Amino acid sequence: DSGVTQTPKHLITATGQRVTLRCSPRSGDLSVYWYQQSLDQGLQFLIQYYNGEERAKGNILERFSAQQFPDLHSELNLSSLELGDSALYFCASSVDGSGGSPLHFGNGTRLTVT
Amino acid sequence: GQQVMQIPQYQHVQEGEDFTTYCNSSTTLSNIQWYKQRPGGHPVFLIQLVKSGEVKKQKRLTFQFGEAKKNSSLHITATQTTDVGTYFCAPLGLLTGGGNKLTFGTGTQLKVEL
């Protein structure tokens, strides 16, 4: 158990809809990262937050947004969903935001867009 | 931008054979992390390398960071079925303007046959 909690585990929705994925980082970790993993694909970095502030942005679409709240949990909002957004979305947390400490991953949210 | 390639993409070995995956970057890296993702699981941190030419061992796993800090390798001696999974390198690069983006390599999927 990594200590990172992601909800929900599975999400099935239709094209055009909007969903919110939730992540609670490991106790003591200040930084949260979001990654997208499509079938048999690698891990695509979306965005990073550190102590409530956006720290780095990757290949995140304009239809996607995220935030980190004062209690350090984070939410990833996906809107105007397309079939190609179907993927496994991972949240990870680390102690600091420098990238020099290990990332601890949650079990992921599997999103299916029909 | 930072380009990270891992080779090979796939590797099938017989149990007991050795296995090596290579990670190559187009830019000099601050450090590099390695992760393992079992089928159906989430990435799990294995190790971090920081120094030029650094070599670290974990039982049958040997990790190496190149002298120029542009490449790294993971070598598994005498593979076992428990080694099955996808191995990712995660090179850390500094972003212009500050902050860090933890990108992942393309991954090497290892299958071990009895």
GROMACS .gro file of C-alpha atoms in nm:
model
  228
    1ASP     CA    1   0.000   0.000   0.000
    2SER     CA    2   0.157   0.325  -0.120
    3GLY     CA    3  -0.058   0.545   0.103
    4VAL     CA    4  -0.196   0.734  -0.196
    5THR     CA    5  -0.572   0.704  -0.237
    6GLN     CA    6  -0.751   0.756  -0.565
    7THR     CA    7  -1.126   0.757  -0.619
    8PRO     CA    8  -1.317   0.629  -0.796
    9LYS     CA    9  -1.144   0.310  -0.914
   10HIS     CA   10  -1.354   0.292  -1.226
   11LEU     CA   11  -1.554   0.549  -1.416
   12ILE     CA   12  -1.768   0.494  -1.723
   13THR     CA   13  -1.919   0.795  -1.892
   14ALA     CA   14  -2.032   0.922  -2.229
   15THR     CA   15  -1.864   1.154  -2.473
   16GLY     CA   16  -1.914   1.520  -2.399
   17GLN     CA   17  -1.949   1.465  -2.027
   18ARG     CA   18  -1.736   1.596  -1.742
   19VAL     CA   19  -1.579   1.394  -1.461
   20THR     CA   20  -1.370   1.462  -1.154
   21LEU     CA   21  -1.098   1.232  -1.029
   22ARG     CA   22  -0.983   1.261  -0.671
   23CYS     CA   23  -0.649   1.195  -0.507
   24SER     CA   24  -0.535   1.199  -0.146
   25PRO     CA   25  -0.157   1.204  -0.116
   26ARG     CA   26   0.052   1.006   0.126
   27SER     CA   27   0.064   1.158   0.473
   28GLY     CA   28   0.340   1.420   0.483
   29ASP     CA   29   0.374   1.452   0.107
   30LEU     CA   30   0.328   1.804  -0.026
   31SER     CA   31   0.350   1.742  -0.398
   32VAL     CA   32   0.093   1.574  -0.620
   33TYR     CA   33   0.143   1.461  -0.979
   34TRP     CA   34  -0.112   1.345  -1.235
   35TYR     CA   35  -0.027   1.100  -1.511
   36GLN     CA   36  -0.226   0.946  -1.795
   37GLN     CA   37  -0.159   0.593  -1.917
   38SER     CA   38  -0.338   0.467  -2.224
   39LEU     CA   39  -0.358   0.098  -2.310
   40ASP     CA   40  -0.010  -0.047  -2.345
   41GLN     CA   41   0.132   0.302  -2.343
   42GLY     CA   42   0.374   0.484  -2.125
   43LEU     CA   43   0.307   0.737  -1.856
   44GLN     CA   44   0.224   1.082  -1.983
   45PHE     CA   45   0.286   1.359  -1.732
   46LEU     CA   46  -0.008   1.596  -1.703
   47ILE     CA   47   0.050   1.836  -1.416
   48GLN     CA   48   0.220   1.879  -1.079
   49TYR     CA   49   0.114   2.070  -0.769
   50TYR     CA   50   0.319   2.155  -0.466
   51ASN     CA   51   0.158   2.276  -0.145
   52GLY     CA   52  -0.144   2.410  -0.328
   53GLU     CA   53   0.036   2.579  -0.615
   54GLU     CA   54   0.084   2.459  -0.970
   55ARG     CA   55   0.450   2.363  -1.006
   56ALA     CA   56   0.486   2.218  -1.354
   57LYS     CA   57   0.271   2.145  -1.653
   58GLY     CA   58   0.308   1.865  -1.899
   59ASN     CA   59   0.095   1.747  -2.185
   60ILE     CA   60  -0.235   1.846  -2.030
   61LEU     CA   61  -0.519   1.934  -2.264
   62GLU     CA   62  -0.709   2.260  -2.226
   63ARG     CA   63  -1.021   2.052  -2.155
   64PHE     CA   64  -0.847   1.920  -1.844
   65SER     CA   65  -0.781   2.113  -1.528
   66ALA     CA   66  -0.661   2.034  -1.181
   67GLN     CA   67  -0.616   2.186  -0.841
   68GLN     CA   68  -0.470   2.105  -0.504
   69PHE     CA   69  -0.667   2.204  -0.199
   70PRO     CA   70  -0.545   2.333   0.141
   71ASP     CA   71  -0.571   1.983   0.286
   72LEU     CA   72  -0.338   1.876   0.000
   73HIS     CA   73  -0.581   1.648  -0.175
   74SER     CA   74  -0.607   1.707  -0.547
   75GLU     CA   75  -0.873   1.681  -0.813
   76LEU     CA   76  -0.836   1.635  -1.185
   77ASN     CA   77  -1.130   1.762  -1.390
   78LEU     CA   78  -1.183   1.626  -1.738
   79SER     CA   79  -1.447   1.794  -1.952
   80SER     CA   80  -1.597   1.756  -2.301
   81LEU     CA   81  -1.478   1.399  -2.288
   82GLU     CA   82  -1.376   1.220  -2.606
   83LEU     CA   83  -1.328   0.851  -2.677
   84GLY     CA   84  -0.954   0.906  -2.681
   85ASP     CA   85  -0.959   1.020  -2.320
   86SER     CA   86  -1.022   0.662  -2.212
   87ALA     CA   87  -0.719   0.570  -2.006
   88LEU     CA   88  -0.583   0.493  -1.664
   89TYR     CA   89  -0.520   0.809  -1.466
   90PHE     CA   90  -0.261   0.787  -1.192
   91CYS     CA   91  -0.197   1.025  -0.911
   92ALA     CA   92   0.138   1.022  -0.737
   93SER     CA   93   0.276   1.213  -0.442
   94SER     CA   94   0.619   1.298  -0.311
   95VAL     CA   95   0.765   1.470  -0.011
   96ASP     CA   96   0.897   1.768  -0.203
   97GLY     CA   97   0.834   1.920  -0.543
   98SER     CA   98   1.187   1.913  -0.679
   99GLY     CA   99   1.157   1.577  -0.849
  100GLY     CA  100   1.446   1.450  -0.641
  101SER     CA  101   1.239   1.231  -0.414
  102PRO     CA  102   1.054   0.910  -0.501
  103LEU     CA  103   0.702   0.923  -0.637
  104HIS     CA  104   0.440   0.709  -0.465
  105PHE     CA  105   0.159   0.611  -0.697
  106GLY     CA  106  -0.204   0.541  -0.624
  107ASN     CA  107  -0.388   0.248  -0.780
  108GLY     CA  108  -0.530   0.470  -1.050
  109THR     CA  109  -0.873   0.556  -1.187
  110ARG     CA  110  -0.973   0.371  -1.500
  111LEU     CA  111  -1.182   0.600  -1.718
  112THR     CA  112  -1.389   0.459  -2.001
  113VAL     CA  113  -1.559   0.702  -2.236
  114THR     CA  114  -1.831   0.548  -2.452
  115GLY     CA  115   1.214   1.938  -2.531
  116GLN     CA  116   1.353   1.652  -2.330
  117GLN     CA  117   1.346   1.325  -2.521
  118VAL     CA  118   1.381   0.997  -2.336
  119MET     CA  119   1.400   0.665  -2.513
  120GLN     CA  120   1.409   0.321  -2.360
  121ILE     CA  121   1.523   0.012  -2.542
  122PRO     CA  122   1.412  -0.248  -2.600
  123GLN     CA  123   1.039  -0.186  -2.598
  124TYR     CA  124   0.969  -0.555  -2.529
  125GLN     CA  125   1.183  -0.842  -2.407
  126HIS     CA  126   1.095  -1.208  -2.370
  127VAL     CA  127   1.341  -1.421  -2.176
  128GLN     CA  128   1.358  -1.770  -2.036
  129GLU     CA  129   1.367  -1.790  -1.662
  130GLY     CA  130   1.727  -1.775  -1.549
  131GLU     CA  131   1.845  -1.557  -1.837
  132ASP     CA  132   1.972  -1.206  -1.783
  133PHE     CA  133   1.788  -0.892  -1.889
  134THR     CA  134   1.898  -0.535  -1.954
  135THR     CA  135   1.701  -0.222  -2.038
  136TYR     CA  136   1.862   0.103  -2.146
  137CYS     CA  137   1.744   0.459  -2.101
  138ASN     CA  138   1.885   0.732  -2.322
  139SER     CA  139   1.830   1.105  -2.294
  140SER     CA  140   1.907   1.382  -2.541
  141THR     CA  141   1.997   1.613  -2.255
  142THR     CA  142   2.211   1.592  -1.943
  143LEU     CA  143   2.011   1.477  -1.644
  144SER     CA  144   2.014   1.590  -1.284
  145ASN     CA  145   1.923   1.244  -1.164
  146ILE     CA  146   1.727   0.942  -1.276
  147GLN     CA  147   1.475   0.719  -1.106
  148TRP     CA  148   1.363   0.368  -1.198
  149TYR     CA  149   1.015   0.225  -1.148
  150LYS     CA  150   0.853  -0.113  -1.199
  151GLN     CA  151   0.490  -0.162  -1.295
  152ARG     CA  152   0.347  -0.511  -1.262
  153PRO     CA  153   0.063  -0.605  -1.500
  154GLY     CA  154  -0.255  -0.442  -1.373
  155GLY     CA  155  -0.063  -0.251  -1.107
  156HIS     CA  156   0.080   0.090  -1.048
  157PRO     CA  157   0.441   0.205  -1.084
  158VAL     CA  158   0.657   0.134  -0.782
  159PHE     CA  159   0.978   0.320  -0.710
  160LEU     CA  160   1.292   0.108  -0.729
  161ILE     CA  161   1.590   0.342  -0.700
  162GLN     CA  162   1.737   0.684  -0.770
  163LEU     CA  163   2.078   0.758  -0.921
  164VAL     CA  164   2.239   1.098  -0.883
  165LYS     CA  165   2.613   1.084  -0.940
  166SER     CA  166   2.796   1.045  -1.268
  167GLY     CA  167   2.899   0.681  -1.317
  168GLU     CA  168   2.702   0.569  -1.013
  169VAL     CA  169   2.627   0.198  -0.976
  170LYS     CA  170   2.373   0.062  -0.727
  171LYS     CA  171   2.264  -0.294  -0.661
  172GLN     CA  172   1.948  -0.442  -0.519
  173LYS     CA  173   1.984  -0.818  -0.496
  174ARG     CA  174   1.973  -0.934  -0.860
  175LEU     CA  175   1.915  -0.582  -0.997
  176THR     CA  176   2.203  -0.355  -1.096
  177PHE     CA  177   2.142   0.009  -1.186
  178GLN     CA  178   2.396   0.229  -1.358
  179PHE     CA  179   2.413   0.599  -1.443
  180GLY     CA  180   2.634   0.699  -1.734
  181GLU     CA  181   2.945   0.910  -1.696
  182ALA     CA  182   2.790   1.190  -1.901
  183LYS     CA  183   2.461   1.158  -1.708
  184LYS     CA  184   2.270   1.111  -2.033
  185ASN     CA  185   2.197   0.742  -2.007
  186SER     CA  186   2.120   0.473  -1.757
  187SER     CA  187   2.069   0.100  -1.748
  188LEU     CA  188   1.897  -0.164  -1.539
  189HIS     CA  189   2.034  -0.516  -1.547
  190ILE     CA  190   1.860  -0.816  -1.392
  191THR     CA  191   2.065  -1.128  -1.335
  192ALA     CA  192   1.897  -1.468  -1.359
  193THR     CA  193   1.543  -1.347  -1.416
  194GLN     CA  194   1.253  -1.498  -1.226
  195THR     CA  195   0.882  -1.494  -1.301
  196THR     CA  196   0.842  -1.232  -1.029
  197ASP     CA  197   1.042  -0.992  -1.245
  198VAL     CA  198   0.760  -0.972  -1.500
  199GLY     CA  199   0.640  -0.619  -1.560
  200THR     CA  200   0.726  -0.293  -1.728
  201TYR     CA  201   1.035  -0.106  -1.619
  202PHE     CA  202   1.038   0.269  -1.657
  203CYS     CA  203   1.321   0.513  -1.621
  204ALA     CA  204   1.225   0.858  -1.504
  205PRO     CA  205   1.489   1.116  -1.579
  206LEU     CA  206   1.464   1.444  -1.401
  207GLY     CA  207   1.515   1.755  -1.607
  208LEU     CA  208   1.509   2.112  -1.500
  209LEU     CA  209   1.251   2.329  -1.672
  210THR     CA  210   1.331   2.672  -1.798
  211GLY     CA  211   1.200   2.922  -1.546
  212GLY     CA  212   1.225   2.683  -1.257
  213GLY     CA  213   1.041   2.376  -1.146
  214ASN     CA  214   1.096   2.022  -1.250
  215LYS     CA  215   0.902   1.788  -1.468
  216LEU     CA  216   0.926   1.422  -1.394
  217THR     CA  217   0.890   1.256  -1.732
  218PHE     CA  218   0.894   0.884  -1.776
  219GLY     CA  219   1.071   0.682  -2.040
  220THR     CA  220   0.876   0.474  -2.287
  221GLY     CA  221   0.924   0.164  -2.073
  222THR     CA  222   1.050  -0.187  -2.137
  223GLN     CA  223   0.798  -0.467  -2.097
  224LEU     CA  224   0.962  -0.782  -1.964
  225LYS     CA  225   0.806  -1.126  -1.997
  226VAL     CA  226   0.966  -1.427  -1.835
  227GLU     CA  227   0.886  -1.777  -1.956
  228LEU     CA  228   0.944  -2.095  -1.762
   0.00000   0.00000   0.00000
